[in-house]
Amino acid sequence: MRPKDEQKIEAIFAAVIKLTGSGGIAGLKMTDIAREAGVADGTLYTYFRSKEELLNSVYYQLKQKGALAIVDGIDHLPVKVQLYKMWKNSLKYQVNEPAKTIFLEHFKVSPFISEDNKKLSQQLGQYLEKLLERGKEEMIIKPLSNELLISLLTGFLKDYAHYLVNHDLEVTENKAEESFSLSWDAIKA
Amino acid sequence: MRPKDEQKIEAIFAAVIKLTGSGGIAGLKMTDIAREAGVADGTLYTYFRSKEELLNSVYYQLKQKGALAIVDGIDHLPVKVQLYKMWKNSLKYQVNEPAKTIFLEHFKVSPFISEDNKKLSQQLGQYLEKLLERGKEEMIIKPLSNELLISLLTGFLKDYAHYLVNHDLEVTENKAEESFSLSWDAIKA
Amino acid sequence: MRPKDEQKIEAIFAAVIKLTGSGGIAGLKMTDIAREAGVADGTLYTYFRSKEELLNSVYYQLKQKGALAIVDGIDHLPVKVQLYKMWKNSLKYQVNEPAKTIFLEHFKVSPFISEDNKKLSQQLGQYLEKLLERGKEEMIIKPLSNELLISLLTGFLKDYAHYLVNHDLEVTENKAEESFSLSWDAIKA
Amino acid sequence: MRPKDEQKIEAIFAAVIKLTGSGGIAGLKMTDIAREAGVADGTLYTYFRSKEELLNSVYYQLKQKGALAIVDGIDHLPVKVQLYKMWKNSLKYQVNEPAKTIFLEHFKVSPFISEDNKKLSQQLGQYLEKLLERGKEEMIIKPLSNELLISLLTGFLKDYAHYLVNHDLEVTENKAEESFSLSWDAIKA
DNA sequence: AATGAATGAGGATTCATTCAT
DNA sequence: AATGAATGAATCCTCATTCAT
């Protein structure tokens, strides 16, 4: 159920993300979300059937928007260039939006996540798979399973972004290139 | 008099790990832990001051034992061989002990983790750093920061292990070699 | 919206006093207070942060109201008359409200009492001190320390009230006069 | 049940009194009593059937011994002299043994006190009653009910002792005389 | 008799959700 | 639609007591 007041929903989403960023998912209370969003406790239930549905909505929205931002306007570029742009965009996103990143990570291991969202193989993943297939056809990427290649890219990216956030470092062009270069050495044919 | 029982602690630890594996950390109840371990609720509190202390003890023990198992008897081997053995051991551990892996992952983002355990720079990490330094001296590993190299190794490993567990796949010699080969291509000089 | 309800607070206070009167402070359970007050367990916590805060609120309110009732409309009367009126009012209060008296006595030695309430030098005490000072100036009361005089008055009163309650006796004009007369013989110049 | 080891019982009693003096009756735990007395938890149950029985034993013993100390070697003296000696002894006892005094006061309003101990009209009380009767016969004490006279004496004494303890004052000959003088003025014929 | 680990009933508190206004 | 006071099931932890050694 999601009637008119789109602004209120945004405020609620923002509250969830902000509070998770500071206190983790386990500390999230509906009362706190309501206060932070500037609405009454009961109002949350006008927009979402339950806490579970609210959090799953935030997750779903973040996944969608995140994917869009990362692949925005890069198709038709060469494979390696696209990969680099995705790499840099992702790194920036994870480092500049730590609250959102924390929410996504925590939610994935929380008891709230729905089966649907568990399966949610993000569009990003599908886009990436196609890109890797193209790379293999062009013989510039190793002919290995997508899962293996994707594990390397996303696993490395996540851990590196973590490191940068924990040490209060920014994403410079240099850092983006250096780290991507490592990934590329791994997957290039 | 019955002496405080090491076996009972093991049973409690095993109960925590098993239950976290099935229901996640957020669903962990002291009552369930007690029942699973075959003791009374109150008994948990003769061994641990609180739920928090119990979980932190499990975490600490798992980190210690895990690190030992991974580097067992590999020093004095060449750098690349050591790295491969560590890779294979880690992969096997994470895939064959999914409950332990889940506990470790969930606990790290739970509200229970103590400051001490947050800082717990596992011995494994320090051992790995030294190994990478040696590799750089031998000019077989890229002269990049350890953080970058370690992010790649551990990030990739974690994600790949996840993939294997989620798809019910075992760690074969082939899979270990194939995945390590990717990592090596990334970090080799 | 239902506004926070003053009546509900009164009901909760009354429940605390009634239950303490019958079972003592140590037997007080939040569940029983809630049932007696006709509210849910959780409701107690919308009005008071904890059991401790609830009991301290009851204590504070009883002290305030009690003091007011005792000195109501007696200033400007001669010292001895005022003392007698206070004596009679106090005696009646302690005998006619045994539950409140029990609560006050038990709470003072309970682990719940706050530092603030421990210090709470009741207005009654200050009023009494001024009155005794006046009596000394008028040379009708012995020139001794207020503490000594007050100990006699309040200590005797408390024990005598106790005796009356325990033997199911009422406060008659005669008993009030007789007992006050003893006190007066002690402190008069 | 109270077999041989009288010393152990003394240690347990002392532990109860000491711990009540510092933490109040409500904070008393059998485990703490055992540790303070230097015995095992279970040992307490070799000497006393329950916590209730233990505390009631302490109370009973304190009442007996206290009474003896107060009236020791004073019979055959004149009434007023006896009263003064009792007054001074009591005052000293209550001020010099605050832990015992606290135990006695707290226990009286605790849920542990047995019916027998509630009724325990201490021998002291009976001795005092006889003394007051003698004083009335000698026409030096007002012909009022013993309860009234006793309330004044014991109530005043208790409150005054409290005041002295709370202000860290000692019982000097002067203070004993001054306070007794007030009491005497109240009850003398 | 003494020990102290183990027991488990009992009680304070939390928080997602409801519903009268 | 919005409000927020009220609800009460759920859960951690305590501590008097037991009993195998």
mmCIF file of C-alpha atoms (C1' of nucleotides) in Angstrom, chain E residues 3-19:
data_model
loop_
_atom_site.group_PDB
_atom_site.id
_atom_site.type_symbol
_atom_site.label_atom_id
_atom_site.label_comp_id
_atom_site.label_asym_id
_atom_site.label_seq_id
_atom_site.Cartn_x
_atom_site.Cartn_y
_atom_site.Cartn_z
ATOM 1 C "C1'" DT E 3 31.195 -28.135 48.800
ATOM 2 C "C1'" DG E 4 29.726 -25.249 44.757
ATOM 3 C "C1'" DA E 5 27.918 -26.243 40.129
ATOM 4 C "C1'" DA E 6 23.494 -26.698 38.495
ATOM 5 C "C1'" DT E 7 18.735 -25.716 38.575
ATOM 6 C "C1'" DG E 8 14.435 -23.208 36.946
ATOM 7 C "C1'" DA E 9 10.661 -20.522 38.539
ATOM 8 C "C1'" DG E 10 9.910 -15.731 38.749
ATOM 9 C "C1'" DG E 11 10.066 -10.750 37.524
ATOM 10 C "C1'" DA E 12 11.425 -6.309 35.167
ATOM 11 C "C1'" DT E 13 11.492 -4.433 30.880
ATOM 12 C "C1'" DT E 14 11.046 -3.850 25.640
ATOM 13 C "C1'" DC E 15 8.830 -2.831 21.485
ATOM 14 C "C1'" DA E 16 5.962 -4.006 17.279
ATOM 15 C "C1'" DT E 17 1.410 -3.271 16.684
ATOM 16 C "C1'" DT E 18 -3.433 -1.607 17.531
ATOM 17 C "C1'" DC E 19 -7.257 1.500 17.784
#
